[in-house]
CSV table of C-alpha atoms and ligand atoms in Angstrom, one decimal:
chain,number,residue,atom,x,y,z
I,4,UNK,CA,4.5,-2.9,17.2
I,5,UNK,CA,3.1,0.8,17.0
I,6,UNK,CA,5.0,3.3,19.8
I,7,UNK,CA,2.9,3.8,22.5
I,8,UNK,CA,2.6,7.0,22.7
I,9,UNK,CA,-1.1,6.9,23.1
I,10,UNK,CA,-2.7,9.4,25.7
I,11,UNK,CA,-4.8,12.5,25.0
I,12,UNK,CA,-6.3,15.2,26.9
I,13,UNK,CA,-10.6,15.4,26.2
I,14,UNK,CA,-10.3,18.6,25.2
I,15,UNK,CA,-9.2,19.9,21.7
I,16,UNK,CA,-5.8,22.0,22.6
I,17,UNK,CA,-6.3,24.4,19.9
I,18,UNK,CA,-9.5,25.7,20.2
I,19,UNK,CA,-13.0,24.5,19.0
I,20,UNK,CA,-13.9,23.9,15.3
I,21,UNK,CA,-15.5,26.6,13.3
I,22,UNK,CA,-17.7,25.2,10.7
I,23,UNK,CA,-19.2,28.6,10.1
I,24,UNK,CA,-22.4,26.9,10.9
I,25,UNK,CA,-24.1,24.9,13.8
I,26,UNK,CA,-23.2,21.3,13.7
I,27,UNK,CA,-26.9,20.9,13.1
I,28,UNK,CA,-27.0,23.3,10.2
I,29,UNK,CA,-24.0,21.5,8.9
I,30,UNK,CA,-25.0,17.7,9.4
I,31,UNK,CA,-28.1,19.2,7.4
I,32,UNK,CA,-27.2,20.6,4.4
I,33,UNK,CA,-23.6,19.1,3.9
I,34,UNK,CA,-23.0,15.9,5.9
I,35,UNK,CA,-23.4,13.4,2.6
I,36,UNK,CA,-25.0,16.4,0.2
I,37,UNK,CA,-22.7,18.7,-0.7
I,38,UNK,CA,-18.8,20.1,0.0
I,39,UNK,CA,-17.7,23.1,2.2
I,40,UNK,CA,-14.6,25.4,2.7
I,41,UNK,CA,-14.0,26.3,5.7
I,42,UNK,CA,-12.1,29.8,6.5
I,43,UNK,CA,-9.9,29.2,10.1
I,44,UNK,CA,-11.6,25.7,11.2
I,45,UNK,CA,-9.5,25.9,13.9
I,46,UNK,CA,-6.7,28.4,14.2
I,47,UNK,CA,-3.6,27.9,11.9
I,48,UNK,CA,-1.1,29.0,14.5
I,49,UNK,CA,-2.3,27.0,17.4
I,50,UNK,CA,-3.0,23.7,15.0
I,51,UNK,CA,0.8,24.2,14.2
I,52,UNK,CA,2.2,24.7,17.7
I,53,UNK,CA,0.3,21.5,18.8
I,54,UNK,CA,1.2,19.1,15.7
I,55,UNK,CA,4.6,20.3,15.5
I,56,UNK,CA,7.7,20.1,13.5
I,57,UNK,CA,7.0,17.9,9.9
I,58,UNK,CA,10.3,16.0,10.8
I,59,UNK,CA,9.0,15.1,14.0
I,60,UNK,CA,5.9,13.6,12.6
I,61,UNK,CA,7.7,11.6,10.0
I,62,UNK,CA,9.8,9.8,12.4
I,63,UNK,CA,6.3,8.0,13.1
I,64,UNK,CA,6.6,6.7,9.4
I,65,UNK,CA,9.9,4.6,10.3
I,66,UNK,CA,8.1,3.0,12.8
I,67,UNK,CA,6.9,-0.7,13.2
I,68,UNK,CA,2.9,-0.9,13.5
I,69,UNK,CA,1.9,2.1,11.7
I,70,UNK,CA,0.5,2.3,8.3
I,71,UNK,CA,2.8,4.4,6.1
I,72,UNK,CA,3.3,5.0,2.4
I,73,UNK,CA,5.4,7.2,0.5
I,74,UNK,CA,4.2,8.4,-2.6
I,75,UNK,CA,6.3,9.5,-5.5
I,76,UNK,CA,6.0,11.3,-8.7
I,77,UNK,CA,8.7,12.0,-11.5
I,78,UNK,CA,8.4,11.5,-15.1
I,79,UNK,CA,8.7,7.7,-15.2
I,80,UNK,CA,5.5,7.9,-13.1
I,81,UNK,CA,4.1,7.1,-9.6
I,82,UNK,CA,5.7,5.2,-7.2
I,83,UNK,CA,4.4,4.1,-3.8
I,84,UNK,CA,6.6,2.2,-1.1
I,85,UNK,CA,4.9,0.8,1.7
I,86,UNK,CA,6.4,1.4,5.4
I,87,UNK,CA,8.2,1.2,7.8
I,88,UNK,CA,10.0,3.9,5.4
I,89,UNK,CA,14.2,3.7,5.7
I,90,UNK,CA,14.0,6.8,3.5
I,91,UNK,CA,12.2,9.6,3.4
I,92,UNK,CA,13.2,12.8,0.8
I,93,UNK,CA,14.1,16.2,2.3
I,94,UNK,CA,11.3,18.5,2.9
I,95,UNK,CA,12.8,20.3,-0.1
I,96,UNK,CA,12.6,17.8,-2.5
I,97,UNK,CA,9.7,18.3,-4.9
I,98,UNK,CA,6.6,16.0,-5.3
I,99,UNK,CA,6.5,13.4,-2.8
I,100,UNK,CA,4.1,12.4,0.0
I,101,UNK,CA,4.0,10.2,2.9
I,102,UNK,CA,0.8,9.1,4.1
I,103,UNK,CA,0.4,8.3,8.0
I,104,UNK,CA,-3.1,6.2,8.7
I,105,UNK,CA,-4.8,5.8,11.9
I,106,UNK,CA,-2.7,8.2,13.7
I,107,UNK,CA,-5.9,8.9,16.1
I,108,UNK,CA,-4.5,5.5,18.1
I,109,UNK,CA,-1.2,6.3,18.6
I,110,UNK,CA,-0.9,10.2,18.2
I,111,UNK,CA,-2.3,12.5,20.9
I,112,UNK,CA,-2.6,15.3,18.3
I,113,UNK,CA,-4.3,13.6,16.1
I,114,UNK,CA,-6.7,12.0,18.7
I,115,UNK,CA,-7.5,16.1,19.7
I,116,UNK,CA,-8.4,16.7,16.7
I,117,UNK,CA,-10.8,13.9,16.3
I,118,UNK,CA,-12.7,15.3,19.2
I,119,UNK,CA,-13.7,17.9,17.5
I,120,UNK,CA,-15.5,15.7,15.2
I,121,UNK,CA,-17.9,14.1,17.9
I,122,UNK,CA,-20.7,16.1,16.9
I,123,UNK,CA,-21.1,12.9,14.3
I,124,UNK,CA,-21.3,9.1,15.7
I,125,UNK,CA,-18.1,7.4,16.7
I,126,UNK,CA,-19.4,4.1,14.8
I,127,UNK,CA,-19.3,6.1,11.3
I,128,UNK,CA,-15.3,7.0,12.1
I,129,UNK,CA,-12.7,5.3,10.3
I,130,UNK,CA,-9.5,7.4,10.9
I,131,UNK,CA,-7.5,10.5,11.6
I,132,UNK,CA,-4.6,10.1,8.4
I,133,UNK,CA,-2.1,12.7,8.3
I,134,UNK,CA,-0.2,13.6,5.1
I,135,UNK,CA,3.8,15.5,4.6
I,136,UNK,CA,4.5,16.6,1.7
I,137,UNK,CA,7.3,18.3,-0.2
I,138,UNK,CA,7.0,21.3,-2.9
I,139,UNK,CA,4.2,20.1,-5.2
I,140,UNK,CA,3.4,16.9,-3.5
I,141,UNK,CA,0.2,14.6,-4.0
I,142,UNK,CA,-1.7,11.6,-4.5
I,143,UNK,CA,-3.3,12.7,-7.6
I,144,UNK,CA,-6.8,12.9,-8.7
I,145,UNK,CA,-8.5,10.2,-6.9
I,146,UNK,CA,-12.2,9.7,-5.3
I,147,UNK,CA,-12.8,8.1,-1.7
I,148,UNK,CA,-16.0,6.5,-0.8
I,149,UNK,CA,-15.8,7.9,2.5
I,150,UNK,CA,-17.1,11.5,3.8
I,151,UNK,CA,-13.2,13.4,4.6
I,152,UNK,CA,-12.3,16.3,5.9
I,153,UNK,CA,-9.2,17.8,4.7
I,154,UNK,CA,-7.4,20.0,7.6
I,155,UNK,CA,-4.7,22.0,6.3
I,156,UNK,CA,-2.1,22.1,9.6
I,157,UNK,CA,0.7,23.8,8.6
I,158,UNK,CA,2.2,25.0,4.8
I,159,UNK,CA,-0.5,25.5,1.5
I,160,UNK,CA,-2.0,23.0,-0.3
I,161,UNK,CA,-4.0,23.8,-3.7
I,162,UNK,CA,-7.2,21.6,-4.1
I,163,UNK,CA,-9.5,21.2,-6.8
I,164,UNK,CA,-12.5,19.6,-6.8
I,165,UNK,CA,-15.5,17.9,-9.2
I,166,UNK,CA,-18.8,16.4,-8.2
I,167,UNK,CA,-19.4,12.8,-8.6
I,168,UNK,CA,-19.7,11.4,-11.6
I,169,UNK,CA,-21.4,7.8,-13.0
I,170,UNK,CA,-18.3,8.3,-16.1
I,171,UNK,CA,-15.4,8.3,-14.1
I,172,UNK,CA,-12.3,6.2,-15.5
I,173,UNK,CA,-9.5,5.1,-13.9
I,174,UNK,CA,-5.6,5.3,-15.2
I,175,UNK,CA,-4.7,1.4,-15.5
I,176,UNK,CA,-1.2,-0.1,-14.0
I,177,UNK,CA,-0.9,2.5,-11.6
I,178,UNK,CA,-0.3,1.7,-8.1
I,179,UNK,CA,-3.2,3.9,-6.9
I,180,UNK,CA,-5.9,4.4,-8.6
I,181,UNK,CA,-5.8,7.8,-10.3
I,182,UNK,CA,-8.6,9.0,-12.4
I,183,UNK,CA,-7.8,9.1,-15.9
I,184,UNK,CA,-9.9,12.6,-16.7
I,185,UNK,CA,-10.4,15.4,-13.9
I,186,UNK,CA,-12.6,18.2,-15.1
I,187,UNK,CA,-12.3,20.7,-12.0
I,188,UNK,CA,-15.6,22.6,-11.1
I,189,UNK,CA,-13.9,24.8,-8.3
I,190,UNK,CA,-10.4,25.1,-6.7
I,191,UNK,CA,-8.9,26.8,-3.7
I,192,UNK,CA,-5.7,27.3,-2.0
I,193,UNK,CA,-6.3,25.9,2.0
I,194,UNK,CA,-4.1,27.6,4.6
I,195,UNK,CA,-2.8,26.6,8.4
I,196,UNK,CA,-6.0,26.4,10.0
I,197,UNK,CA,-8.9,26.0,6.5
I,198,UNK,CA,-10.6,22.9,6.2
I,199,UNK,CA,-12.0,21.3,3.4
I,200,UNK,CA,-15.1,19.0,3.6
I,201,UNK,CA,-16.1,16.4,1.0
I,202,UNK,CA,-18.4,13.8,0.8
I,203,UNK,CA,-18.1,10.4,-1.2
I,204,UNK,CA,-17.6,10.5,-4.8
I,205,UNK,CA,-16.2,13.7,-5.2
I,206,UNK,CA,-13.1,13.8,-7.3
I,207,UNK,CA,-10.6,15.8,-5.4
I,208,UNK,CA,-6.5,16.6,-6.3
I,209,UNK,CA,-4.7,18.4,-3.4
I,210,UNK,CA,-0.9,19.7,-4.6
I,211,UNK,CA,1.4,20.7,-2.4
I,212,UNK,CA,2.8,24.3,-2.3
I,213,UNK,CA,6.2,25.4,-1.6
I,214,UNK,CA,7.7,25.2,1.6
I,215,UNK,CA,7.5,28.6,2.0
I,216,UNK,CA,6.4,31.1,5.2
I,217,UNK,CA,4.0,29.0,6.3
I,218,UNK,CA,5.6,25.8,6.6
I,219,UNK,CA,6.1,22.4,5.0
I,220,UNK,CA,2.8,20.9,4.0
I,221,UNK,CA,0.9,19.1,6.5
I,222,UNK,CA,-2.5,18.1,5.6
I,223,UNK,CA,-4.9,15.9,8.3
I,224,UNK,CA,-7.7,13.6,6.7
I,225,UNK,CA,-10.5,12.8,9.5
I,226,UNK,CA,-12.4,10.2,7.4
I,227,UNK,CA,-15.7,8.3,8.0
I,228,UNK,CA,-16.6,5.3,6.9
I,229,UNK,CA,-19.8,3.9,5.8
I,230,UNK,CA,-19.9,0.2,6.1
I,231,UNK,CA,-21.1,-1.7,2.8
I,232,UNK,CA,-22.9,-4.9,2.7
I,233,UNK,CA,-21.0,-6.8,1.7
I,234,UNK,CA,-17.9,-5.8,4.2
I,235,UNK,CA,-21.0,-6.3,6.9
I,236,UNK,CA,-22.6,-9.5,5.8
I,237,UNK,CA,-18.6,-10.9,5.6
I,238,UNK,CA,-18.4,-10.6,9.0
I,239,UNK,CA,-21.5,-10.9,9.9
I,240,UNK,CA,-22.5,-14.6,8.7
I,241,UNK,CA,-18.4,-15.6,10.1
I,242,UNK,CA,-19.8,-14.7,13.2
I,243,UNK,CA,-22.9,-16.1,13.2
I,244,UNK,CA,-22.0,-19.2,12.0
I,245,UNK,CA,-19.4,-18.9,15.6
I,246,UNK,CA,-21.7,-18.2,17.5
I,247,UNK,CA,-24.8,-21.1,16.4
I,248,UNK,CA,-25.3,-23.0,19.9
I,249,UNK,CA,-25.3,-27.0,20.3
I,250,UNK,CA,-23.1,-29.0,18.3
I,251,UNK,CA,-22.5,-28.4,15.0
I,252,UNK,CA,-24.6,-31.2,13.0
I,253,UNK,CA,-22.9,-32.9,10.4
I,254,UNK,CA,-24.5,-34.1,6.8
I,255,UNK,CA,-24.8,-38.2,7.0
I,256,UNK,CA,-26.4,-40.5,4.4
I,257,UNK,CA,-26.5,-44.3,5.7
I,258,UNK,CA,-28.5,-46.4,3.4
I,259,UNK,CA,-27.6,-44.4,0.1
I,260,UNK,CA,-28.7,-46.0,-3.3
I,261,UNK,CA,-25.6,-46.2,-5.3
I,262,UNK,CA,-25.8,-43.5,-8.5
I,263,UNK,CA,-24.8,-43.8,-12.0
I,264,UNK,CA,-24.9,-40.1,-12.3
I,265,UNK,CA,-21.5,-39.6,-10.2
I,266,UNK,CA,-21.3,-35.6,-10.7
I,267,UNK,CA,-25.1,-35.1,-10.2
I,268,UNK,CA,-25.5,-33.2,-6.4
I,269,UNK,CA,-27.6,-35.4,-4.2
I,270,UNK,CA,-31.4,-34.3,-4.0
I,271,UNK,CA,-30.9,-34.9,0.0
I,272,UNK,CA,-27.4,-33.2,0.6
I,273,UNK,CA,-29.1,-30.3,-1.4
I,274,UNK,CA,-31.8,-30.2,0.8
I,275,UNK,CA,-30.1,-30.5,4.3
I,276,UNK,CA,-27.6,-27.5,2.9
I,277,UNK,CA,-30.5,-25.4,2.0
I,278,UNK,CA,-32.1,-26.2,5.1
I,279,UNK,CA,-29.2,-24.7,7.1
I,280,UNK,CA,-29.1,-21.7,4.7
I,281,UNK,CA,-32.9,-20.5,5.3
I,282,UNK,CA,-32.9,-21.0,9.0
I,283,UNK,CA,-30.4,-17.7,9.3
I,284,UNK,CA,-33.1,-15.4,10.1
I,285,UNK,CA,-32.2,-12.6,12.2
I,286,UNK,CA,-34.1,-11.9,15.0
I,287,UNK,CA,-34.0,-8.2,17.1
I,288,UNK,CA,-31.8,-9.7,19.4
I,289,UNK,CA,-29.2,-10.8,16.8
I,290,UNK,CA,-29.0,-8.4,14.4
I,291,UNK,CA,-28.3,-6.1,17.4
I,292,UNK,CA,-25.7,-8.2,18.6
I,293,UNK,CA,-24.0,-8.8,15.2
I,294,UNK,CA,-24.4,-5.0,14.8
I,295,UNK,CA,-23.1,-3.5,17.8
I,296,UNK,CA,-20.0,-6.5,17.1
I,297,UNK,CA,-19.0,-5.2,14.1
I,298,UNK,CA,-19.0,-1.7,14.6
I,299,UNK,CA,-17.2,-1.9,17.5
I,300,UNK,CA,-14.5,-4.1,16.1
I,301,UNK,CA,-10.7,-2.3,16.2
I,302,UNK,CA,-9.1,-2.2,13.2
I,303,UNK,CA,-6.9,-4.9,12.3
I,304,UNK,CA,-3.2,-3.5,13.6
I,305,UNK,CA,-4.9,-2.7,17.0
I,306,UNK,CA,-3.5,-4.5,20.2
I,307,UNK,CA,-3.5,-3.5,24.0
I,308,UNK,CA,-1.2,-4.3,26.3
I,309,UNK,CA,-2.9,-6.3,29.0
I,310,UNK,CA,-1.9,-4.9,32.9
I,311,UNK,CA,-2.0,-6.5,35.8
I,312,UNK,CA,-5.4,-7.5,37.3
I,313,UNK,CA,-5.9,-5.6,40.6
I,314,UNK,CA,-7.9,-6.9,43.4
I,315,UNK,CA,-11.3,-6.4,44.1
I,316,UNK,CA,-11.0,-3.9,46.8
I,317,UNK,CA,-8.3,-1.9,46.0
I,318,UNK,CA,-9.8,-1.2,42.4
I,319,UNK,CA,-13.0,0.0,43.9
I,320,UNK,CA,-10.8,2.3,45.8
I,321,UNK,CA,-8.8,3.1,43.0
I,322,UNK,CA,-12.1,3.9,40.7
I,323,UNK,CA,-13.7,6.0,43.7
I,324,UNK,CA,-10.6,7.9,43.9
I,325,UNK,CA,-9.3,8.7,40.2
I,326,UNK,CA,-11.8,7.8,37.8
I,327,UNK,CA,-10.9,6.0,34.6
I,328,UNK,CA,-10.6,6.6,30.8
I,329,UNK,CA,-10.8,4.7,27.4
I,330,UNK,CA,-7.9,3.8,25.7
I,331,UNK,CA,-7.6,5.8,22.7
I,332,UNK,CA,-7.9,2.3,20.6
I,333,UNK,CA,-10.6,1.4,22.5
I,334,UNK,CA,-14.3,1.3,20.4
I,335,UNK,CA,-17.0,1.1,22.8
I,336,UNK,CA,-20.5,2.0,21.3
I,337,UNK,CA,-24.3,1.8,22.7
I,338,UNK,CA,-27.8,0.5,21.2
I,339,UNK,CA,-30.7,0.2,23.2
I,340,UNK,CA,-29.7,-1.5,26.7
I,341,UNK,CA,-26.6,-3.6,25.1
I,342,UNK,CA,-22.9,-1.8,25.3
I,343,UNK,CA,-20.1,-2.8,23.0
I,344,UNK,CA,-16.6,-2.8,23.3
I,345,UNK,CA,-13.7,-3.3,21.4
I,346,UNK,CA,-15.9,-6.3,19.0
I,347,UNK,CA,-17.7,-7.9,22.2
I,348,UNK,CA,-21.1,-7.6,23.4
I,349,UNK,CA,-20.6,-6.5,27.2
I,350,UNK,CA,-22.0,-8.9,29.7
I,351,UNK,CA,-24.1,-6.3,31.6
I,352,UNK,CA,-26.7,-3.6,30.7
I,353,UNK,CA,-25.8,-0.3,28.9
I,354,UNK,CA,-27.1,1.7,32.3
I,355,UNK,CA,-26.4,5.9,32.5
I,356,UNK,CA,-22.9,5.0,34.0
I,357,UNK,CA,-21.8,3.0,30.9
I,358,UNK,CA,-23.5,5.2,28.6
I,359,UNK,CA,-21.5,8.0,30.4
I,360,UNK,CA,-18.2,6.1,29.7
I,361,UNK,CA,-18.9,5.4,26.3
I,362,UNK,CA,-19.7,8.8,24.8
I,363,UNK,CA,-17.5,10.9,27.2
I,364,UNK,CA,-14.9,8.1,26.8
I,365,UNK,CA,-13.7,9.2,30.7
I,366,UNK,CA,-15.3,9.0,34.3
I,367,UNK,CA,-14.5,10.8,36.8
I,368,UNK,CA,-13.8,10.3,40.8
I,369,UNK,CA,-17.6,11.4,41.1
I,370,UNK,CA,-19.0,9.4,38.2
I,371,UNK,CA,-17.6,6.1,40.5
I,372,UNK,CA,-18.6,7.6,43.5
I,373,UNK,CA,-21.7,5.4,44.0
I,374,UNK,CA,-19.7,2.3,42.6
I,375,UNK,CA,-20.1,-0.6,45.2
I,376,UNK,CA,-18.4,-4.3,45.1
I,377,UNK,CA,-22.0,-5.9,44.3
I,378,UNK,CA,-22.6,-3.7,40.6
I,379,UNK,CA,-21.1,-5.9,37.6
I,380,UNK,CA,-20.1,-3.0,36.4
I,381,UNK,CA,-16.9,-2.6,38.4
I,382,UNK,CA,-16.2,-6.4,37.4
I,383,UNK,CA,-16.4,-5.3,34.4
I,384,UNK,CA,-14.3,-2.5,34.6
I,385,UNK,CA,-11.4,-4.1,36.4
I,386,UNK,CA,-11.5,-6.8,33.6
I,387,UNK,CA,-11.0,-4.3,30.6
I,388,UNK,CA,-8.2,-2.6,32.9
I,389,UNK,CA,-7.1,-5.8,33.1
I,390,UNK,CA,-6.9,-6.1,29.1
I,391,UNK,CA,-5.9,-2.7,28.5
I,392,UNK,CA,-9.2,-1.6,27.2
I,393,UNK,CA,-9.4,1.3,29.6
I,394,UNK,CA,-6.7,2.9,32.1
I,395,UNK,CA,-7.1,4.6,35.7
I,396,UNK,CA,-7.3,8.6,36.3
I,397,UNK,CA,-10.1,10.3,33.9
I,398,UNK,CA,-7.5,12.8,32.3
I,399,UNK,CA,-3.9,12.6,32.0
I,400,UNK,CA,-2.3,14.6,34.8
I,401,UNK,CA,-0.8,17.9,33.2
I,402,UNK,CA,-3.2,17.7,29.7
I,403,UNK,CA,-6.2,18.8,31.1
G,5,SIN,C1,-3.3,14.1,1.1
G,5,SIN,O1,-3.4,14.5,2.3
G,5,SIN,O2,-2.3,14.3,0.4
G,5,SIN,C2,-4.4,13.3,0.5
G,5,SIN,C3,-5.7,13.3,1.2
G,5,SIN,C4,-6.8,12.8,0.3
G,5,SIN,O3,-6.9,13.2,-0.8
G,5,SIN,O4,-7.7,12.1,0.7
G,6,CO,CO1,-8.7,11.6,-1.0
């Protein structure tokens, strides 16, 4: 099981993000298109101060329930071990990494961060990964197939970067997959605080510097996935096929001729599987459903901890009074009049109260204030209290 250490305040405690540009201007010319440096995203020093000591963090990586690899490099090549880590080289060692995924769930300062980030849609997020790295540490030249962008925290890291590329080649029998030519076009050295954004396909190697003035290396990836069809239709046909009402009907043949060509498929077995196959048409309705079910599904190592139920009364009191927020692992997302949550269609309509909850992630004393017993919506709250899903009080006293 991951720590629990899972509370953040909704507002970034080191300042807003500088892109340099509008969000707008940014979404437009770069979101997809092209890279960007950024100069002091956010500010170095106050990044630092809020993220910490590197040894700190890398406690995280002995942990149960968190992704964690450490990569190494010396002349007999790469070497990854997969975590929990027992060891993890000093911070003076040379060439290492350890990679920390989906620390937005469990880590309040990485879950900051991510707010920052809202200007783009929650259902496009995959993760907040943040990487430690000793003198001259890295993955190597590699490619993602998601849009990143590479916050340096603390210490220097040296990227360099080339544009996609239909020729790329891969280094085989390595345990990640390295390119096996990197021609850079353009290469910089990112400070506490400089951000580097790149979108898919772009070859990119980030080394490590020394552990010098400004730290050891710290570098946070906040990634966003784009889902492909085939990781969609996977789920999507599981799930439909669940969710098919009546009984499930069953091929049957009484009367068969017997057959003297045994391995031959029968004309009428054929026919009744075929049958099945073209009635999957996707209405409005389901493709919405389907949608809204798989893009608010939590990743595989998410769990909540389910808390006692409260009664009716007392929760509408309790709502009235303090509010409530998401659970950082929560995914609750919106289309149309249907609300999502957490890989389930809500049983109520998405009204301007459960919009509110879903893109500010919080509601306050006032939000509830014209809550009464009869709404479905406070059923519906007390239930995903009940499961965890969400927690009382709107902000977490002393953060915000
Ligand atoms: C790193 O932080 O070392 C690697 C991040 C990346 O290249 O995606
Ligand atoms: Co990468």
């Amino acid at each position: 099981m991951p720590p629990r250490l899972s509370e953040h305040s909704h507002v970034p405690l080191f300042g807003t993000l500088n892109l340099g540009m509008s969000p707008q201007a940014f979404t437009k010319k770069h979101w997809q298109r092209k890279p960007l440096l950024v100069r002091q995203a956010f500010s170095g020093s106050a990044l630092q101060t809020r993220f910490g000591a590197a040894p700190d963090l890398l406690q995280l990586a002995r942990a149960d329930g968190i992704e964690s690899r450490l990569i190494q490099q010396s002349s007999r090549g790469w070497k990854v071990t997969h975590g929990p880590l027992e060891h993890i080289p000093s911070l003076r060692t040379a060439r290492w990494t350890v990679l920390l995924q989906g620390l937005d769930l469990v880590w309040p300062q990485a879950r900051d961060v991510l707010e920052a980030f809202r200007f783009l849609p929650d259902a496009r997020l995959d993760d907040v990964m943040v990487s430690v790295a000793g003198p001259q540490g890295g993955v190597g030249a590699h490619l993602d197939s998601y849009d990143v962008f590479l916050l340096q925290v603390s210490g220097e890291r040296h990227w360099s970067i080339a544009p996609p590329s239909p020729h790329h080649q891969f280094i085989p029998e390595v345990p990640l997959k390295l390119l096996a030519e990197f021609h850079p076009t353009e290469q910089w050295t990112l400070l506490p605080g400089d951000m580097l954004y790149l979108p898919p396909g772009w070859a990119h190697n980030g080394v490590a510097g020394a552990t010098g003035g400004a730290g050891p290396c710290m570098t946070a990836s906040i990634g966003f996935r784009a889902p492909s069809r085939h990781e969609f239709l996977n789920y999507a046909l599981q799930r439909w096929a669940d969710d098919l009402p009546g009984p499930d009907p069953r091929f049957a043949d009484p009367g068969r001729a017997a057959t003297a060509k045994p391995a031959q498929i029968p004309s009428d077995l054929d026919a009744a599987l075929e049958h099945w196959l073209r009635q999957l048409k996707a209405d409005r309705r389901t493709a919405q459903q389907l949608i809204g079910e798989f893009l608010s599904e939590p990743k595989p190592v998410v769990w909540f901890e389910s808390q006692p139920l409260l009664a009716p009364g007392p929760w509408l009191k309790t709502l009235r009074k303090q509010g409530v927020r998401l659970d950082p692992q929560s995914r609750a997302l919106y289309s149309g009049d249907k609300l999502f949550i957490n890989g389930e269609a809500a049983p109520l309509k998405a009204d301007r109260i459960m919009r509110r909850l879903a893109d500010q992630r919080f509601l306050t004393a006032e939000d509830c204030a014209s809550l009464d017993d009869s709404m479905p919506i406070v059923g519906a709250l007390r239930q995903w209290h009940g499961l965890g899903w969400l927690h009382i009080g709107a902000t977490i006293e002393g953060l915000s």
